[in-house]
Short mmCIF file of C-alpha atoms in Angstrom, two decimals:
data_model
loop_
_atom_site.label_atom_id
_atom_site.label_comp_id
_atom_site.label_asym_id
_atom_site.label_seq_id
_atom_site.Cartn_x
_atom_site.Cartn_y
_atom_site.Cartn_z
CA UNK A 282 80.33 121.66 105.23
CA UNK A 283 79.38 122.08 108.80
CA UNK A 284 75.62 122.50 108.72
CA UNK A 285 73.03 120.49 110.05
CA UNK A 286 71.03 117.96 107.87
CA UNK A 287 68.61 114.64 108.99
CA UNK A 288 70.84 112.48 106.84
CA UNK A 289 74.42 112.28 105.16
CA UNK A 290 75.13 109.96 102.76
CA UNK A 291 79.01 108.90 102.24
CA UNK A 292 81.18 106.86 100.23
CA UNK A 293 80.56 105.63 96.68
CA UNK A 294 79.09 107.52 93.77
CA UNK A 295 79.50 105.78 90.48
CA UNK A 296 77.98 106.81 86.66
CA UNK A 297 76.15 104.03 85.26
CA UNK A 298 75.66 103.02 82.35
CA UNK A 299 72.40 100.44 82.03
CA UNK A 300 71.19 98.32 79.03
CA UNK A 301 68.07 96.47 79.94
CA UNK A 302 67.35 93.36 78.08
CA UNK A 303 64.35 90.78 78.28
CA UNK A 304 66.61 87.67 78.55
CA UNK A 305 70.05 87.87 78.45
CA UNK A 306 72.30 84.65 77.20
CA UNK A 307 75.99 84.80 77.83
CA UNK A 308 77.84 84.35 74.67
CA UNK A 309 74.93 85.99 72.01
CA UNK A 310 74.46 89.35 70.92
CA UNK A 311 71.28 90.32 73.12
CA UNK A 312 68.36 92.97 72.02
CA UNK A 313 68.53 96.09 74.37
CA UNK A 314 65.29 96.90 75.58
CA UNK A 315 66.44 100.59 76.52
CA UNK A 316 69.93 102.01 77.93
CA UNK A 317 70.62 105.20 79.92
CA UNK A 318 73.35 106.62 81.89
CA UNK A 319 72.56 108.06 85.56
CA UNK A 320 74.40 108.31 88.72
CA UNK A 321 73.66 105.35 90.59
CA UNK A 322 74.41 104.07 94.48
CA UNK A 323 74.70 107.35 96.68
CA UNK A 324 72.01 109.33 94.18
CA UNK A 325 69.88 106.03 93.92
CA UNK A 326 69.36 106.88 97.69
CA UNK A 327 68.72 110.38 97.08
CA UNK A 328 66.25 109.66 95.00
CA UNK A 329 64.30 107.18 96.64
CA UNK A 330 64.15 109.65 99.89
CA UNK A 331 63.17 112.08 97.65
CA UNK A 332 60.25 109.50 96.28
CA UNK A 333 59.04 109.05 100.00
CA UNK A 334 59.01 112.44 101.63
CA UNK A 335 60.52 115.97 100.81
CA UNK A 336 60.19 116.16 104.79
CA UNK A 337 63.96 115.35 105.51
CA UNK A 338 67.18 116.90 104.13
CA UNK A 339 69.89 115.73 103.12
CA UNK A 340 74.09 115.87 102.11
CA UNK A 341 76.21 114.09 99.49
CA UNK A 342 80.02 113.61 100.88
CA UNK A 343 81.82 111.46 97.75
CA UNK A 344 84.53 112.53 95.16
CA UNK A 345 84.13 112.77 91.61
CA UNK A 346 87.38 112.99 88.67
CA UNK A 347 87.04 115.93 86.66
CA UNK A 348 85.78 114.30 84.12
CA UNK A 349 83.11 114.39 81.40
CA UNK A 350 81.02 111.52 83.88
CA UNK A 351 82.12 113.93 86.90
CA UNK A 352 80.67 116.56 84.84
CA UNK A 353 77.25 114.73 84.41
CA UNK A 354 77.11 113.37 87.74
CA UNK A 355 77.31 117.13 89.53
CA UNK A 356 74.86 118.63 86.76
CA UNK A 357 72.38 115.81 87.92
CA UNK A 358 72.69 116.82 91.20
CA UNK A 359 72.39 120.75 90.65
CA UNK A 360 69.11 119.70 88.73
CA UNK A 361 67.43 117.07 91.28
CA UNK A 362 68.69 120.27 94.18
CA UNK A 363 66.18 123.00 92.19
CA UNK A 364 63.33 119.89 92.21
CA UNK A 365 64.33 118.96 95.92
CA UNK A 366 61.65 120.93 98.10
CA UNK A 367 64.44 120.38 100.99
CA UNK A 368 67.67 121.74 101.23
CA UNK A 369 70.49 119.48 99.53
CA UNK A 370 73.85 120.01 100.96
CA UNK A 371 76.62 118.83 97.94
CA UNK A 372 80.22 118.49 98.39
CA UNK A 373 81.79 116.80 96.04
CA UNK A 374 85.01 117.80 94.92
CA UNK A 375 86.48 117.00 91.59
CA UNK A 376 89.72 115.14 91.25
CA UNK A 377 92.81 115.71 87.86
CA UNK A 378 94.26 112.09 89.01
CA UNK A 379 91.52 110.10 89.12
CA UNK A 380 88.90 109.81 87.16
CA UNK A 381 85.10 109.50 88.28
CA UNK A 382 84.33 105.58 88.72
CA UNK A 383 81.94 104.12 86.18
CA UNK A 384 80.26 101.23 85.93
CA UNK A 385 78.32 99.47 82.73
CA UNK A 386 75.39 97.25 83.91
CA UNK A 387 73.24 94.76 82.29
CA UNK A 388 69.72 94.42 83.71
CA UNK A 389 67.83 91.50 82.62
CA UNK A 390 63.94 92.44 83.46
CA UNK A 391 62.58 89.21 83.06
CA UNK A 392 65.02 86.91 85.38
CA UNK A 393 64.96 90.35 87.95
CA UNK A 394 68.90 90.23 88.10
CA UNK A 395 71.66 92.54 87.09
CA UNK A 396 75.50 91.95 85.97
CA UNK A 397 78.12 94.66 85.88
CA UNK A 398 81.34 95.89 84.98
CA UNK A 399 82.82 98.63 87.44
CA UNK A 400 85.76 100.62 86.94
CA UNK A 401 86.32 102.27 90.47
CA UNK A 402 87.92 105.39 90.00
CA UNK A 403 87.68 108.28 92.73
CA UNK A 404 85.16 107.73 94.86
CA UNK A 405 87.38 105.11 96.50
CA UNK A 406 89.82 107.45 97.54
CA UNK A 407 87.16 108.46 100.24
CA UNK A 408 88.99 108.57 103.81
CA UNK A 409 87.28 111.43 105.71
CA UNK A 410 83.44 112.01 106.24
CA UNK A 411 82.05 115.45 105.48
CA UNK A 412 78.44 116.37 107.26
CA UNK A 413 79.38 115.25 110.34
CA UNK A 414 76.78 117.22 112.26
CA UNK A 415 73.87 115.55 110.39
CA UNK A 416 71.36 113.55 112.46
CA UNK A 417 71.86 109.91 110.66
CA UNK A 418 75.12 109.01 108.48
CA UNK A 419 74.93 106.37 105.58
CA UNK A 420 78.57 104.97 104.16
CA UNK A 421 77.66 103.25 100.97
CA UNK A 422 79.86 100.09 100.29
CA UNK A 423 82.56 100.02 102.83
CA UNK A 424 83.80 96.96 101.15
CA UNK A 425 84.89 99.63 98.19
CA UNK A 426 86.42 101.87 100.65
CA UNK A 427 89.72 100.68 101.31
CA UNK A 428 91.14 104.38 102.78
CA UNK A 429 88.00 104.55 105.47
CA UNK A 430 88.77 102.65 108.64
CA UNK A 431 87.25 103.19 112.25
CA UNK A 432 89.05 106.36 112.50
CA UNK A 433 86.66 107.85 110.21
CA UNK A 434 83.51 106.73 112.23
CA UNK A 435 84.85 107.87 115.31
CA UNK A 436 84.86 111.68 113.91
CA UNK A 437 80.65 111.47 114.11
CA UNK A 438 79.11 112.72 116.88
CA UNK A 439 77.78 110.07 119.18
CA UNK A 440 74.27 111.23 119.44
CA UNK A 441 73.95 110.57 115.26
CA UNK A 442 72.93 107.35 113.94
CA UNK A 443 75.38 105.46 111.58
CA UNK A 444 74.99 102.45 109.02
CA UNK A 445 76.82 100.78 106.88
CA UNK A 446 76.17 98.76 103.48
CA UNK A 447 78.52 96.60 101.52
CA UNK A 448 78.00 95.11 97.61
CA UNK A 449 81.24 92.85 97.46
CA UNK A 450 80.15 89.08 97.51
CA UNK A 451 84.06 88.35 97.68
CA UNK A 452 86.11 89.97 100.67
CA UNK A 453 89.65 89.05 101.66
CA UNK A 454 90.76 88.63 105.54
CA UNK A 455 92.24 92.37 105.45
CA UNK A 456 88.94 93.45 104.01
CA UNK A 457 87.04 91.58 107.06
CA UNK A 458 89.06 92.57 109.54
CA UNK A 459 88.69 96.44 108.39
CA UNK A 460 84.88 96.31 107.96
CA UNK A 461 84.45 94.15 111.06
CA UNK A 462 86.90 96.81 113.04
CA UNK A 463 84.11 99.51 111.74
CA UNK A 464 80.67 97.57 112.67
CA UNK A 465 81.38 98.33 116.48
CA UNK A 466 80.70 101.89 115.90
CA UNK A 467 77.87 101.30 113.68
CA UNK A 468 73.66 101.39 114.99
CA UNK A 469 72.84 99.57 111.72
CA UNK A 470 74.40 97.39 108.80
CA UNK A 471 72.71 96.16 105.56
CA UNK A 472 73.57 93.56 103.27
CA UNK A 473 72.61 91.23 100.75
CA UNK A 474 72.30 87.77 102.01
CA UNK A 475 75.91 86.75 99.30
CA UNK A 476 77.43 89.72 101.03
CA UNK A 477 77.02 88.80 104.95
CA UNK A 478 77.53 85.20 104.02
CA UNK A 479 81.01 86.05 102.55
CA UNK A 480 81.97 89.23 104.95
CA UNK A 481 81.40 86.64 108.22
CA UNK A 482 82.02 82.95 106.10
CA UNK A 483 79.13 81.65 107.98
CA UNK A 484 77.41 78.70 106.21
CA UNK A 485 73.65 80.16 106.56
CA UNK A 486 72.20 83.30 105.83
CA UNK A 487 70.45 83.20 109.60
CA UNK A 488 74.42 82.88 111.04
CA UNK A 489 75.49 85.25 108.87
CA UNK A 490 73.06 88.27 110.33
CA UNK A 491 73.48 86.72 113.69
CA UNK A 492 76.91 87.33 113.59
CA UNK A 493 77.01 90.94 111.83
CA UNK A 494 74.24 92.10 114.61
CA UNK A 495 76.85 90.96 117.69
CA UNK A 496 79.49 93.64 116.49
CA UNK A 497 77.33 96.31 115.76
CA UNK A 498 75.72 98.50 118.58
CA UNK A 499 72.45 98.43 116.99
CA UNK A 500 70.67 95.69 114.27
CA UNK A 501 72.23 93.78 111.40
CA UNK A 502 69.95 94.02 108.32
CA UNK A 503 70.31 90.90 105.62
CA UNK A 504 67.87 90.80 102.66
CA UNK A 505 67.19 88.45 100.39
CA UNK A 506 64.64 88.49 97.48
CA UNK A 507 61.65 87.31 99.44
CA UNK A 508 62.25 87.66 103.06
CA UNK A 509 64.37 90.17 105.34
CA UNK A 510 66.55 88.70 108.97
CA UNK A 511 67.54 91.45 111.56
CA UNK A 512 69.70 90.70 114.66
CA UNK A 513 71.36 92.41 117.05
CA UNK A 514 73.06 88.76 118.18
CA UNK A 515 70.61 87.80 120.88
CA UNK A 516 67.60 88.11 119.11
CA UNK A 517 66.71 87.39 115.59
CA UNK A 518 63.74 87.86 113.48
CA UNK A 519 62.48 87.26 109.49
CA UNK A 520 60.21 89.39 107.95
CA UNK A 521 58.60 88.36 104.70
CA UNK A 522 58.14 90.30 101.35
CA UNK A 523 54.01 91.07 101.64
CA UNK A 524 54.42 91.07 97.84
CA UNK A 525 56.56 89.80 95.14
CA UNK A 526 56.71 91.33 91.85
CA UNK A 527 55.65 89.32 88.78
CA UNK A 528 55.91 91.63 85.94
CA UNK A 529 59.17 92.20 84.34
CA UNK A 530 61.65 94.74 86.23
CA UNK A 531 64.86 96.44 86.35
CA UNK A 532 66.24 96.00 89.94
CA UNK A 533 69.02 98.15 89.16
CA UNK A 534 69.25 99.99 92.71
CA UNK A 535 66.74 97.91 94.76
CA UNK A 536 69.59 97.52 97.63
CA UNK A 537 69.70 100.99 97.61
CA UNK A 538 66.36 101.77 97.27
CA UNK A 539 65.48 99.51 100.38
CA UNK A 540 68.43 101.05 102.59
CA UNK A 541 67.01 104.34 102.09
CA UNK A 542 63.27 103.70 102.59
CA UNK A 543 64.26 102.06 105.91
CA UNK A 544 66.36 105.35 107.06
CA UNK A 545 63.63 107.63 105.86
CA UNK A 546 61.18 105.23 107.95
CA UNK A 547 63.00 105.85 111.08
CA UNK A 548 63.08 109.02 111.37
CA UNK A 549 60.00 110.28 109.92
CA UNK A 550 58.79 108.40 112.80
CA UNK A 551 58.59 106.02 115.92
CA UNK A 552 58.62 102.65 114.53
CA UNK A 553 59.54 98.98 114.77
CA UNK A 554 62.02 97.09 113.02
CA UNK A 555 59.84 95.01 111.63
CA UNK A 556 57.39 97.97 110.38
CA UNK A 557 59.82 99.40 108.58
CA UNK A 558 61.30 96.96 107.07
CA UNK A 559 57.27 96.04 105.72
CA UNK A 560 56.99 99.49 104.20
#
């Protein structure tokens, strides 16, 4: 796919399967509130561009198994690309070997967490990056990449944007030194504050972002549930949650959700780090 798009978004593409409960206890048989299967991480960004603005197009660049969940995943997509008042580029190719990774996920709406189960399965087999000529290029969970290294990054144009995300809160030294190889080619990086405290083994979550933002060109992005630190390793800044939810919810997604509000921020128009991460 060689056409032109505001944003590509790489890497991981899983089916999940969710069962939301009030309060879950480990060891009982819990009440389900409701359950539903959707793709989740890539198309939870998708979605939540498509929720902002239909102002910006976009790309998908994963792999799916040909499968029954590959099958649901790409019939998800052809119906959100007929809704889509953008274009939508899709390339997803279907793989015999491997089937399409899955994941089952319990959401527990009162506490605001989430457990889950995933079975990787093809999307991990992701070592090239499709789109290339788009203006801004998001690779979801590099930690769950293992074939993309900083060969990948270096066949994107320099005048596009890149970031990065992880969702491992467990990486090995081979794992860091891969990632941390990558985050010199990247403008932006976003993590949870588990995930930057275990990708740079710094004790605070304030060190942690410090140290992401020095090897990336641009701003390391570490979130937490009530407040927000960006660095680019000289200068560091919090920015805290103007509101905090009270009602029951399923955060299923918020990670992603936040990522792509951010992106869709920045380009839709000049604005601060701090603005955007407030909207």
């Amino acid at each position: 796919m060689t056409k032109s798009f505001d944003i590509s978004f790489h890497g991981n593409l899983i089916l999940d399967n969710v069962y939301c409960v009030a309060e879950f206890a480990e060891g009982e048989s819990n009440s389900c509130l409701s359950a539903y299967a959707s793709p989740g991480a890539l198309a939870n960004m998708v979605l939540a561009v498509a929720k902002i603005t239909s102002d910006i197009s976009m790309a998908v660049d994963s792999l799916l198994g040909h499968d029954t969940s590959g099958a649901h995943i790409l019939k998800w997509f052809k119906h959100f690309g007929k809704l889509y008042r953008n274009e939508l580029g899709v390339n997803l190719p279907q793989q015999w070997e491997i089937p399409t990774s899955e994941a089952v996920i319990i959401s527990d709406t009162n506490k605001k967490v989430r457990s889950s189960i995933v079975k990787w399965g093809a999307c991990q087999q992701v070592s090239e990056l499709d789109n290339t000529k788009s203006n801004w290029h998001h690779i979801l969970y590099v930690d769950k990449l293992p074939n993309l290294t900083e060969q990948s990054l270096k066949s994107i144009s320099k005048r596009s944007i890149i970031s990065l995300d992880m969702c491992s809160n467990k990486h090995t030294d081979m794992e860091r030194s891969r990632i941390n190889q990558m985050l010199h080619h990247a403008d932006y990086v976003f993590a949870g504050s588990t995930e930057a405290l275990s990708l740079t083994k710094a004790s605070t979550v304030a060190e942690s972002a410090h140290r992401l933002g020095s090897q990336c060109r641009g701003y390391a992005i570490v979130h937490t549930p009530a407040y927000s630190l960006y660095s680019n390793g000289r200068n560091s800044a919090e920015v805290r949650c103007p509101e905090v939810l009270k009602e029951p919810v399923n955060v299923l997604g918020a990670g992603d959700n936040f990522a792509a509000a951010f992106i869709t921020s920045m380009l839709q128009k000049e604005i601060s780090i701090p603005e955007a991460l407030e909207q």
